[in-house]
């Protein structure tokens, strides 16, 4: 079992990400708790967002209000817990982290060759309007996973992240993984201009270029030379901020062109995390292939 608390500054973006997966039939509504209506999934996505928005409007001082958690069981975990067990333990997880009384929505995904679950809620207390304390969240999650392993006799198998954000000519699931990259970069508040966004994309061998009235997305060799056929930006559901139509751009307030040292440090830190994650994925794949070749050699 792997549980990840995603760094999401915008609750609405986290919710829209999951709602889009439902619209694309890559996810389904799984569970909700502490909402004004018995079945909030019967309404529109705006109805669900308004439940969270009404709470977050109580506190304008907190910038990062969103709570976005993914629960990633192995096939063995799913077999032992089942949907009923998963629902129960998600409720226990939220209680454990201090969000047991908060409204939250759970989405069941099956879009990356394994079943996993996303939880969307808010860090603003529905009763007091204050930010819920999030001290030692990673340690709390670690203890919770250990308790699950003992309770259900789960294996300690780690789930490899199949999403690789460092692109090449051989990258698989290209469109889906590009959307994941856009989503990750859209959450980084220190990317305040189109130029910074473009430079961030280049780190992952991705470029967006003007084409007629729109844009196209290229995967490059790192030196600007395309290595894959381009994809029209309009084909993506999750699109990069700052790359919008001229009509939409008129209604968007332009961000300030200069960032301070603190923001630059934040940007470098967040991008390094993405790069390190991609590097870890590549390393894991190479180790797997090495073990596979070694195993074949031993048979002879």
PDB file of C-alpha atoms in Angstrom:
ATOM      1  CA  UNK A   1       0.000   0.000   0.000  1.00  0.00           C
ATOM      2  CA  UNK A   2       1.282   3.421  -0.962  1.00  0.00           C
ATOM      3  CA  UNK A   3      -0.434   6.632   0.210  1.00  0.00           C
ATOM      4  CA  UNK A   4       0.694   9.995  -1.182  1.00  0.00           C
ATOM      5  CA  UNK A   5      -0.324  13.495  -0.069  1.00  0.00           C
ATOM      6  CA  UNK A   6      -0.035  15.628  -3.203  1.00  0.00           C
ATOM      7  CA  UNK A   7       1.103  19.234  -3.008  1.00  0.00           C
ATOM      8  CA  UNK A   8      -2.007  20.961  -4.311  1.00  0.00           C
ATOM      9  CA  UNK A   9      -2.442  24.685  -3.702  1.00  0.00           C
ATOM     10  CA  UNK A  10      -5.836  24.760  -5.407  1.00  0.00           C
ATOM     11  CA  UNK A  11      -8.647  22.517  -4.231  1.00  0.00           C
ATOM     12  CA  UNK A  12     -10.612  23.335  -7.359  1.00  0.00           C
ATOM     13  CA  UNK A  13      -7.762  22.172  -9.621  1.00  0.00           C
ATOM     14  CA  UNK A  14      -7.519  18.905  -7.684  1.00  0.00           C
ATOM     15  CA  UNK A  15     -11.259  18.360  -7.957  1.00  0.00           C
ATOM     16  CA  UNK A  16     -11.381  19.294 -11.654  1.00  0.00           C
ATOM     17  CA  UNK A  17      -8.551  16.848 -12.353  1.00  0.00           C
ATOM     18  CA  UNK A  18     -10.595  13.997 -10.876  1.00  0.00           C
ATOM     19  CA  UNK A  19     -13.857  15.162 -12.416  1.00  0.00           C
ATOM     20  CA  UNK A  20     -12.203  15.185 -15.852  1.00  0.00           C
ATOM     21  CA  UNK A  21     -11.090  11.592 -15.312  1.00  0.00           C
ATOM     22  CA  UNK A  22     -14.732  10.680 -14.610  1.00  0.00           C
ATOM     23  CA  UNK A  23     -15.860  12.507 -17.751  1.00  0.00           C
ATOM     24  CA  UNK A  24     -13.225  10.588 -19.733  1.00  0.00           C
ATOM     25  CA  UNK A  25     -14.521   7.332 -18.184  1.00  0.00           C
ATOM     26  CA  UNK A  26     -11.119   6.724 -16.592  1.00  0.00           C
ATOM     27  CA  UNK A  27     -12.519   7.072 -13.064  1.00  0.00           C
ATOM     28  CA  UNK A  28     -15.799   6.656 -11.182  1.00  0.00           C
ATOM     29  CA  UNK A  29     -17.323   8.243  -8.100  1.00  0.00           C
ATOM     30  CA  UNK A  30     -16.531   6.006  -5.143  1.00  0.00           C
ATOM     31  CA  UNK A  31     -17.467   7.657  -1.845  1.00  0.00           C
ATOM     32  CA  UNK A  32     -18.328  10.946  -0.147  1.00  0.00           C
ATOM     33  CA  UNK A  33     -18.510  11.972   3.495  1.00  0.00           C
ATOM     34  CA  UNK A  34     -19.900  14.809   5.607  1.00  0.00           C
ATOM     35  CA  UNK A  35     -21.663  16.590   2.749  1.00  0.00           C
ATOM     36  CA  UNK A  36     -24.954  18.540   3.021  1.00  0.00           C
ATOM     37  CA  UNK A  37     -26.686  16.148   0.626  1.00  0.00           C
ATOM     38  CA  UNK A  38     -26.842  12.378   1.001  1.00  0.00           C
ATOM     39  CA  UNK A  39     -25.474  11.770  -2.509  1.00  0.00           C
ATOM     40  CA  UNK A  40     -23.525  14.789  -3.813  1.00  0.00           C
ATOM     41  CA  UNK A  41     -22.482  12.788  -6.884  1.00  0.00           C
ATOM     42  CA  UNK A  42     -26.071  13.028  -8.129  1.00  0.00           C
ATOM     43  CA  UNK A  43     -25.519  16.758  -8.718  1.00  0.00           C
ATOM     44  CA  UNK A  44     -23.093  18.603 -10.974  1.00  0.00           C
ATOM     45  CA  UNK A  45     -19.383  19.046 -10.384  1.00  0.00           C
ATOM     46  CA  UNK A  46     -20.068  22.710  -9.609  1.00  0.00           C
ATOM     47  CA  UNK A  47     -22.428  21.615  -6.809  1.00  0.00           C
ATOM     48  CA  UNK A  48     -19.626  19.507  -5.346  1.00  0.00           C
ATOM     49  CA  UNK A  49     -17.112  22.316  -5.686  1.00  0.00           C
ATOM     50  CA  UNK A  50     -19.481  24.790  -4.000  1.00  0.00           C
ATOM     51  CA  UNK A  51     -19.538  22.583  -0.884  1.00  0.00           C
ATOM     52  CA  UNK A  52     -15.774  23.057  -0.551  1.00  0.00           C
ATOM     53  CA  UNK A  53     -15.732  26.654  -1.779  1.00  0.00           C
ATOM     54  CA  UNK A  54     -18.218  27.809   0.873  1.00  0.00           C
ATOM     55  CA  UNK A  55     -15.879  26.491   3.560  1.00  0.00           C
ATOM     56  CA  UNK A  56     -12.697  27.928   2.054  1.00  0.00           C
ATOM     57  CA  UNK A  57     -14.239  31.380   1.693  1.00  0.00           C
ATOM     58  CA  UNK A  58     -14.204  31.597   5.494  1.00  0.00           C
ATOM     59  CA  UNK A  59     -10.410  31.969   5.414  1.00  0.00           C
ATOM     60  CA  UNK A  60      -8.694  34.104   2.774  1.00  0.00           C
ATOM     61  CA  UNK A  61      -5.353  34.163   4.622  1.00  0.00           C
ATOM     62  CA  UNK A  62      -4.407  30.543   3.883  1.00  0.00           C
ATOM     63  CA  UNK A  63      -2.963  30.123   0.381  1.00  0.00           C
ATOM     64  CA  UNK A  64      -2.672  26.342   0.117  1.00  0.00           C
ATOM     65  CA  UNK A  65      -6.131  25.178   1.139  1.00  0.00           C
ATOM     66  CA  UNK A  66      -6.340  22.001  -0.923  1.00  0.00           C
ATOM     67  CA  UNK A  67      -6.058  18.453   0.397  1.00  0.00           C
ATOM     68  CA  UNK A  68      -5.400  15.886  -2.346  1.00  0.00           C
ATOM     69  CA  UNK A  69      -4.450  12.322  -1.372  1.00  0.00           C
ATOM     70  CA  UNK A  70      -3.953   9.221  -3.499  1.00  0.00           C
ATOM     71  CA  UNK A  71      -4.326   5.726  -2.062  1.00  0.00           C
ATOM     72  CA  UNK A  72      -2.503   3.100  -4.121  1.00  0.00           C
ATOM     73  CA  UNK A  73      -3.138  -0.524  -3.127  1.00  0.00           C
ATOM     74  CA  UNK A  74      -1.461  -3.498  -4.790  1.00  0.00           C
ATOM     75  CA  UNK A  75      -3.586  -6.226  -6.410  1.00  0.00           C
ATOM     76  CA  UNK A  76      -3.057  -8.294  -3.274  1.00  0.00           C
ATOM     77  CA  UNK A  77      -4.204  -5.388  -1.093  1.00  0.00           C
ATOM     78  CA  UNK A  78      -7.363  -4.976  -3.188  1.00  0.00           C
ATOM     79  CA  UNK A  79      -8.146  -8.674  -2.943  1.00  0.00           C
ATOM     80  CA  UNK A  80      -7.852  -8.619   0.847  1.00  0.00           C
ATOM     81  CA  UNK A  81      -9.701  -5.366   1.536  1.00  0.00           C
ATOM     82  CA  UNK A  82     -12.241  -5.170  -1.301  1.00  0.00           C
ATOM     83  CA  UNK A  83     -14.242  -1.984  -1.929  1.00  0.00           C
ATOM     84  CA  UNK A  84     -15.854  -2.150   1.518  1.00  0.00           C
ATOM     85  CA  UNK A  85     -12.495  -2.386   3.248  1.00  0.00           C
ATOM     86  CA  UNK A  86     -11.028   0.414   1.136  1.00  0.00           C
ATOM     87  CA  UNK A  87     -13.961   2.694   2.020  1.00  0.00           C
ATOM     88  CA  UNK A  88     -13.562   1.886   5.714  1.00  0.00           C
ATOM     89  CA  UNK A  89      -9.819   2.506   5.728  1.00  0.00           C
ATOM     90  CA  UNK A  90     -10.099   5.760   3.764  1.00  0.00           C
ATOM     91  CA  UNK A  91     -12.465   6.973   6.491  1.00  0.00           C
ATOM     92  CA  UNK A  92      -9.957   5.808   9.118  1.00  0.00           C
ATOM     93  CA  UNK A  93      -7.143   7.579   7.261  1.00  0.00           C
ATOM     94  CA  UNK A  94      -9.032  10.867   7.234  1.00  0.00           C
ATOM     95  CA  UNK A  95      -9.757  10.499  10.956  1.00  0.00           C
ATOM     96  CA  UNK A  96      -6.087   9.700  11.590  1.00  0.00           C
ATOM     97  CA  UNK A  97      -4.946  12.850   9.754  1.00  0.00           C
ATOM     98  CA  UNK A  98      -7.496  15.094  11.487  1.00  0.00           C
ATOM     99  CA  UNK A  99      -9.978  15.459   8.607  1.00  0.00           C
ATOM    100  CA  UNK A 100     -12.617  13.003   9.783  1.00  0.00           C
ATOM    101  CA  UNK A 101     -15.319  15.700  10.123  1.00  0.00           C
ATOM    102  CA  UNK A 102     -14.490  17.407   6.829  1.00  0.00           C
ATOM    103  CA  UNK A 103     -16.506  16.955   3.628  1.00  0.00           C
ATOM    104  CA  UNK A 104     -14.490  14.900   1.165  1.00  0.00           C
ATOM    105  CA  UNK A 105     -14.906  13.135  -2.149  1.00  0.00           C
ATOM    106  CA  UNK A 106     -13.274   9.883  -3.240  1.00  0.00           C
ATOM    107  CA  UNK A 107     -12.707   8.885  -6.873  1.00  0.00           C
ATOM    108  CA  UNK A 108     -11.762   5.399  -8.025  1.00  0.00           C
ATOM    109  CA  UNK A 109      -9.271   5.478 -10.921  1.00  0.00           C
ATOM    110  CA  UNK A 110      -8.193   2.773 -13.327  1.00  0.00           C
ATOM    111  CA  UNK A 111      -6.310   4.841 -15.899  1.00  0.00           C
ATOM    112  CA  UNK A 112      -2.704   3.734 -15.300  1.00  0.00           C
ATOM    113  CA  UNK A 113      -3.023  -0.055 -15.464  1.00  0.00           C
ATOM    114  CA  UNK A 114      -3.858  -0.356 -11.770  1.00  0.00           C
ATOM    115  CA  UNK A 115      -6.736   0.635  -9.529  1.00  0.00           C
ATOM    116  CA  UNK A 116      -6.101   3.523  -7.147  1.00  0.00           C
ATOM    117  CA  UNK A 117      -8.131   6.150  -5.312  1.00  0.00           C
ATOM    118  CA  UNK A 118      -8.014   9.937  -5.023  1.00  0.00           C
ATOM    119  CA  UNK A 119      -9.405  11.902  -2.080  1.00  0.00           C
ATOM    120  CA  UNK A 120     -10.231  15.607  -2.426  1.00  0.00           C
ATOM    121  CA  UNK A 121     -11.036  17.812   0.559  1.00  0.00           C
ATOM    122  CA  UNK A 122     -10.014  21.101   2.161  1.00  0.00           C
ATOM    123  CA  UNK A 123      -7.570  21.993   4.914  1.00  0.00           C
ATOM    124  CA  UNK A 124      -9.927  24.702   6.211  1.00  0.00           C
ATOM    125  CA  UNK A 125     -11.966  23.503   9.187  1.00  0.00           C
ATOM    126  CA  UNK A 126     -15.658  23.542   8.300  1.00  0.00           C
ATOM    127  CA  UNK A 127     -16.627  24.610  11.839  1.00  0.00           C
ATOM    128  CA  UNK A 128     -13.963  27.146  12.842  1.00  0.00           C
ATOM    129  CA  UNK A 129     -12.713  28.473   9.485  1.00  0.00           C
ATOM    130  CA  UNK A 130      -9.145  27.877  10.657  1.00  0.00           C
ATOM    131  CA  UNK A 131      -6.491  25.795   8.917  1.00  0.00           C
ATOM    132  CA  UNK A 132      -6.339  22.255  10.255  1.00  0.00           C
ATOM    133  CA  UNK A 133      -2.883  21.483  11.657  1.00  0.00           C
ATOM    134  CA  UNK A 134      -0.860  19.407   9.234  1.00  0.00           C
ATOM    135  CA  UNK A 135       2.241  18.782  11.338  1.00  0.00           C
ATOM    136  CA  UNK A 136       4.050  15.477  10.767  1.00  0.00           C
ATOM    137  CA  UNK A 137       1.651  14.338   8.020  1.00  0.00           C
ATOM    138  CA  UNK A 138       4.238  12.083   6.374  1.00  0.00           C
ATOM    139  CA  UNK A 139       4.989  10.375   9.678  1.00  0.00           C
ATOM    140  CA  UNK A 140       1.265   9.934  10.353  1.00  0.00           C
ATOM    141  CA  UNK A 141       0.735   8.374   6.935  1.00  0.00           C
ATOM    142  CA  UNK A 142       3.693   6.037   7.485  1.00  0.00           C
ATOM    143  CA  UNK A 143       2.264   4.866  10.815  1.00  0.00           C
ATOM    144  CA  UNK A 144      -1.159   4.384   9.243  1.00  0.00           C
ATOM    145  CA  UNK A 145       0.273   2.205   6.464  1.00  0.00           C
ATOM    146  CA  UNK A 146       2.139   0.115   9.033  1.00  0.00           C
ATOM    147  CA  UNK A 147      -1.085  -0.416  10.968  1.00  0.00           C
ATOM    148  CA  UNK A 148      -2.836  -1.545   7.761  1.00  0.00           C
ATOM    149  CA  UNK A 149      -0.044  -4.000   6.998  1.00  0.00           C
ATOM    150  CA  UNK A 150      -0.411  -5.568  10.422  1.00  0.00           C
ATOM    151  CA  UNK A 151      -4.216  -5.517  10.454  1.00  0.00           C
ATOM    152  CA  UNK A 152      -4.695  -7.142   7.049  1.00  0.00           C
ATOM    153  CA  UNK A 153      -1.302  -8.889   6.735  1.00  0.00           C
ATOM    154  CA  UNK A 154      -0.508  -6.832   3.666  1.00  0.00           C
ATOM    155  CA  UNK A 155       2.755  -7.188   1.789  1.00  0.00           C
ATOM    156  CA  UNK A 156       5.293  -4.374   1.896  1.00  0.00           C
ATOM    157  CA  UNK A 157       5.486  -4.399  -1.904  1.00  0.00           C
ATOM    158  CA  UNK A 158       6.083  -0.941  -3.365  1.00  0.00           C
ATOM    159  CA  UNK A 159       4.126   0.099  -6.434  1.00  0.00           C
ATOM    160  CA  UNK A 160       6.359   1.475  -9.196  1.00  0.00           C
ATOM    161  CA  UNK A 161       5.162   4.809 -10.563  1.00  0.00           C
ATOM    162  CA  UNK A 162       4.424   4.124 -14.229  1.00  0.00           C
ATOM    163  CA  UNK A 163       4.290   7.836 -15.022  1.00  0.00           C
ATOM    164  CA  UNK A 164       7.596   9.074 -16.417  1.00  0.00           C
ATOM    165  CA  UNK A 165       7.844  12.833 -16.828  1.00  0.00           C
ATOM    166  CA  UNK A 166      11.229  12.820 -18.597  1.00  0.00           C
ATOM    167  CA  UNK A 167      10.241  12.307 -22.211  1.00  0.00           C
ATOM    168  CA  UNK A 168      12.123  10.704 -25.094  1.00  0.00           C
ATOM    169  CA  UNK A 169      11.491   9.157 -28.507  1.00  0.00           C
ATOM    170  CA  UNK A 170      10.543   5.874 -26.804  1.00  0.00           C
ATOM    171  CA  UNK A 171       8.170   7.295 -24.162  1.00  0.00           C
ATOM    172  CA  UNK A 172       4.938   5.331 -23.865  1.00  0.00           C
ATOM    173  CA  UNK A 173       1.451   6.662 -23.018  1.00  0.00           C
ATOM    174  CA  UNK A 174       2.639  10.010 -24.334  1.00  0.00           C
ATOM    175  CA  UNK A 175      -0.564  12.064 -24.235  1.00  0.00           C
ATOM    176  CA  UNK A 176      -1.570  10.810 -20.790  1.00  0.00           C
ATOM    177  CA  UNK A 177       1.869  11.445 -19.301  1.00  0.00           C
ATOM    178  CA  UNK A 178       2.073  14.902 -20.888  1.00  0.00           C
ATOM    179  CA  UNK A 179      -1.239  15.754 -19.221  1.00  0.00           C
ATOM    180  CA  UNK A 180       0.237  14.580 -15.923  1.00  0.00           C
ATOM    181  CA  UNK A 181       3.239  16.862 -16.450  1.00  0.00           C
ATOM    182  CA  UNK A 182       0.976  19.822 -17.256  1.00  0.00           C
ATOM    183  CA  UNK A 183      -1.052  19.111 -14.124  1.00  0.00           C
ATOM    184  CA  UNK A 184       2.075  18.968 -11.943  1.00  0.00           C
ATOM    185  CA  UNK A 185       3.497  22.204 -13.362  1.00  0.00           C
ATOM    186  CA  UNK A 186       0.124  23.962 -13.098  1.00  0.00           C
ATOM    187  CA  UNK A 187       0.252  23.415  -9.330  1.00  0.00           C
ATOM    188  CA  UNK A 188       3.618  25.165  -8.886  1.00  0.00           C
ATOM    189  CA  UNK A 189       2.781  28.706  -7.780  1.00  0.00           C
ATOM    190  CA  UNK A 190       6.296  30.054  -8.453  1.00  0.00           C
ATOM    191  CA  UNK A 191       5.834  29.545 -12.213  1.00  0.00           C
ATOM    192  CA  UNK A 192       4.431  33.005 -12.797  1.00  0.00           C
ATOM    193  CA  UNK A 193       5.089  33.626 -16.512  1.00  0.00           C
ATOM    194  CA  UNK A 194       4.807  31.832 -19.834  1.00  0.00           C
ATOM    195  CA  UNK A 195       8.610  32.065 -20.181  1.00  0.00           C
ATOM    196  CA  UNK A 196       9.161  30.247 -16.879  1.00  0.00           C
ATOM    197  CA  UNK A 197       6.603  27.635 -17.849  1.00  0.00           C
ATOM    198  CA  UNK A 198       8.346  27.049 -21.181  1.00  0.00           C
ATOM    199  CA  UNK A 199      11.746  26.733 -19.487  1.00  0.00           C
ATOM    200  CA  UNK A 200      10.254  24.238 -17.025  1.00  0.00           C
ATOM    201  CA  UNK A 201       8.870  22.158 -19.899  1.00  0.00           C
ATOM    202  CA  UNK A 202      12.292  22.110 -21.566  1.00  0.00           C
ATOM    203  CA  UNK A 203      13.729  20.324 -18.525  1.00  0.00           C
ATOM    204  CA  UNK A 204      11.453  17.405 -19.431  1.00  0.00           C
ATOM    205  CA  UNK A 205      12.277  17.598 -23.183  1.00  0.00           C
ATOM    206  CA  UNK A 206       8.929  19.172 -24.038  1.00  0.00           C
ATOM    207  CA  UNK A 207       8.252  22.292 -26.109  1.00  0.00           C
ATOM    208  CA  UNK A 208       5.058  24.105 -27.059  1.00  0.00           C
ATOM    209  CA  UNK A 209       5.201  25.952 -30.356  1.00  0.00           C
ATOM    210  CA  UNK A 210       2.810  28.236 -32.187  1.00  0.00           C
ATOM    211  CA  UNK A 211       1.059  26.629 -35.146  1.00  0.00           C
ATOM    212  CA  UNK A 212      -1.464  28.681 -37.083  1.00  0.00           C
ATOM    213  CA  UNK A 213      -4.074  29.940 -34.623  1.00  0.00           C
ATOM    214  CA  UNK A 214      -3.180  27.341 -32.007  1.00  0.00           C
ATOM    215  CA  UNK A 215      -0.239  25.498 -30.484  1.00  0.00           C
ATOM    216  CA  UNK A 216       1.351  22.070 -30.818  1.00  0.00           C
ATOM    217  CA  UNK A 217       3.326  20.053 -28.276  1.00  0.00           C
ATOM    218  CA  UNK A 218       6.669  18.519 -29.247  1.00  0.00           C
ATOM    219  CA  UNK A 219       8.904  15.997 -27.491  1.00  0.00           C
ATOM    220  CA  UNK A 220      12.512  16.892 -28.289  1.00  0.00           C
ATOM    221  CA  UNK A 221      15.974  15.375 -27.905  1.00  0.00           C
ATOM    222  CA  UNK A 222      16.848  18.042 -25.327  1.00  0.00           C
ATOM    223  CA  UNK A 223      18.427  20.303 -27.938  1.00  0.00           C
ATOM    224  CA  UNK A 224      15.206  21.456 -29.579  1.00  0.00           C
ATOM    225  CA  UNK A 225      15.040  18.770 -32.278  1.00  0.00           C
ATOM    226  CA  UNK A 226      11.605  17.024 -32.365  1.00  0.00           C
ATOM    227  CA  UNK A 227      11.748  13.243 -31.924  1.00  0.00           C
ATOM    228  CA  UNK A 228       7.998  12.510 -31.996  1.00  0.00           C
ATOM    229  CA  UNK A 229       5.047  13.639 -34.061  1.00  0.00           C
ATOM    230  CA  UNK A 230       3.512  16.762 -32.457  1.00  0.00           C
ATOM    231  CA  UNK A 231       0.169  16.742 -30.653  1.00  0.00           C
ATOM    232  CA  UNK A 232      -2.261  19.640 -30.930  1.00  0.00           C
ATOM    233  CA  UNK A 233      -2.668  21.432 -27.611  1.00  0.00           C
ATOM    234  CA  UNK A 234      -6.432  21.510 -28.189  1.00  0.00           C
ATOM    235  CA  UNK A 235      -6.455  17.687 -27.977  1.00  0.00           C
ATOM    236  CA  UNK A 236      -5.470  17.789 -24.302  1.00  0.00           C
ATOM    237  CA  UNK A 237      -7.994  17.928 -21.485  1.00  0.00           C
ATOM    238  CA  UNK A 238      -5.400  19.120 -18.947  1.00  0.00           C
ATOM    239  CA  UNK A 239      -3.680  22.082 -20.583  1.00  0.00           C
ATOM    240  CA  UNK A 240      -0.719  24.193 -19.439  1.00  0.00           C
ATOM    241  CA  UNK A 241      -1.529  27.547 -17.939  1.00  0.00           C
ATOM    242  CA  UNK A 242      -0.438  30.633 -19.931  1.00  0.00           C
ATOM    243  CA  UNK A 243      -1.041  28.772 -23.224  1.00  0.00           C
ATOM    244  CA  UNK A 244      -4.595  29.781 -23.986  1.00  0.00           C
ATOM    245  CA  UNK A 245      -6.428  31.276 -26.935  1.00  0.00           C
ATOM    246  CA  UNK A 246      -6.176  35.018 -27.574  1.00  0.00           C
ATOM    247  CA  UNK A 247      -9.860  35.372 -26.662  1.00  0.00           C
ATOM    248  CA  UNK A 248      -9.340  33.697 -23.290  1.00  0.00           C
ATOM    249  CA  UNK A 249      -6.080  35.562 -22.703  1.00  0.00           C
ATOM    250  CA  UNK A 250      -7.880  38.928 -22.722  1.00  0.00           C
ATOM    251  CA  UNK A 251      -9.850  37.911 -19.653  1.00  0.00           C
ATOM    252  CA  UNK A 252      -6.820  36.695 -17.722  1.00  0.00           C
ATOM    253  CA  UNK A 253      -4.823  39.042 -15.551  1.00  0.00           C
ATOM    254  CA  UNK A 254      -1.202  38.885 -16.671  1.00  0.00           C
ATOM    255  CA  UNK A 255       1.190  37.668 -13.961  1.00  0.00           C
ATOM    256  CA  UNK A 256       4.062  39.784 -12.762  1.00  0.00           C
ATOM    257  CA  UNK A 257       7.144  39.308 -14.967  1.00  0.00           C
ATOM    258  CA  UNK A 258       9.724  39.110 -12.161  1.00  0.00           C
ATOM    259  CA  UNK A 259       9.975  36.658  -9.289  1.00  0.00           C
ATOM    260  CA  UNK A 260      12.014  37.129  -6.120  1.00  0.00           C
ATOM    261  CA  UNK A 261      14.743  34.807  -4.828  1.00  0.00           C
ATOM    262  CA  UNK A 262      12.394  32.943  -2.532  1.00  0.00           C
ATOM    263  CA  UNK A 263      10.021  32.160  -5.404  1.00  0.00           C
ATOM    264  CA  UNK A 264      12.937  31.111  -7.588  1.00  0.00           C
ATOM    265  CA  UNK A 265      14.121  28.786  -4.815  1.00  0.00           C
ATOM    266  CA  UNK A 266      10.640  27.314  -4.552  1.00  0.00           C
ATOM    267  CA  UNK A 267      10.517  26.780  -8.326  1.00  0.00           C
ATOM    268  CA  UNK A 268      13.916  25.054  -8.405  1.00  0.00           C
ATOM    269  CA  UNK A 269      12.930  22.841  -5.456  1.00  0.00           C
ATOM    270  CA  UNK A 270       9.630  21.763  -7.008  1.00  0.00           C
ATOM    271  CA  UNK A 271      11.141  21.112 -10.429  1.00  0.00           C
ATOM    272  CA  UNK A 272      13.984  19.139  -8.862  1.00  0.00           C
ATOM    273  CA  UNK A 273      11.420  16.911  -7.162  1.00  0.00           C
ATOM    274  CA  UNK A 274       9.778  16.182 -10.504  1.00  0.00           C
ATOM    275  CA  UNK A 275      13.143  15.527 -12.156  1.00  0.00           C
ATOM    276  CA  UNK A 276      14.240  13.249  -9.305  1.00  0.00           C
ATOM    277  CA  UNK A 277      10.984  11.310  -9.554  1.00  0.00           C
ATOM    278  CA  UNK A 278      11.499  10.809 -13.267  1.00  0.00           C
ATOM    279  CA  UNK A 279      15.101   9.787 -12.683  1.00  0.00           C
ATOM    280  CA  UNK A 280      13.981   7.247 -10.085  1.00  0.00           C
ATOM    281  CA  UNK A 281      11.518   5.764 -12.577  1.00  0.00           C
ATOM    282  CA  UNK A 282      14.225   5.437 -15.237  1.00  0.00           C
ATOM    283  CA  UNK A 283      16.626   3.884 -12.717  1.00  0.00           C
ATOM    284  CA  UNK A 284      14.002   1.361 -11.613  1.00  0.00           C
ATOM    285  CA  UNK A 285      13.332   0.372 -15.227  1.00  0.00           C
ATOM    286  CA  UNK A 286      17.056  -0.124 -15.907  1.00  0.00           C
ATOM    287  CA  UNK A 287      17.473  -2.249 -12.767  1.00  0.00           C
ATOM    288  CA  UNK A 288      14.457  -4.330 -13.758  1.00  0.00           C
ATOM    289  CA  UNK A 289      15.878  -4.929 -17.260  1.00  0.00           C
ATOM    290  CA  UNK A 290      19.269  -5.783 -15.788  1.00  0.00           C
ATOM    291  CA  UNK A 291      17.740  -8.352 -13.433  1.00  0.00           C
ATOM    292  CA  UNK A 292      15.686  -9.732 -16.304  1.00  0.00           C
ATOM    293  CA  UNK A 293      18.779 -10.178 -18.522  1.00  0.00           C
ATOM    294  CA  UNK A 294      20.732 -11.731 -15.633  1.00  0.00           C
ATOM    295  CA  UNK A 295      17.888 -14.159 -14.986  1.00  0.00           C
ATOM    296  CA  UNK A 296      17.808 -15.218 -18.619  1.00  0.00           C
ATOM    297  CA  UNK A 297      21.587 -15.758 -18.649  1.00  0.00           C
ATOM    298  CA  UNK A 298      21.374 -18.037 -15.627  1.00  0.00           C
ATOM    299  CA  UNK A 299      18.885 -20.338 -17.324  1.00  0.00           C
ATOM    300  CA  UNK A 300      21.511 -21.155 -19.919  1.00  0.00           C
TER     301      UNK A 300
END
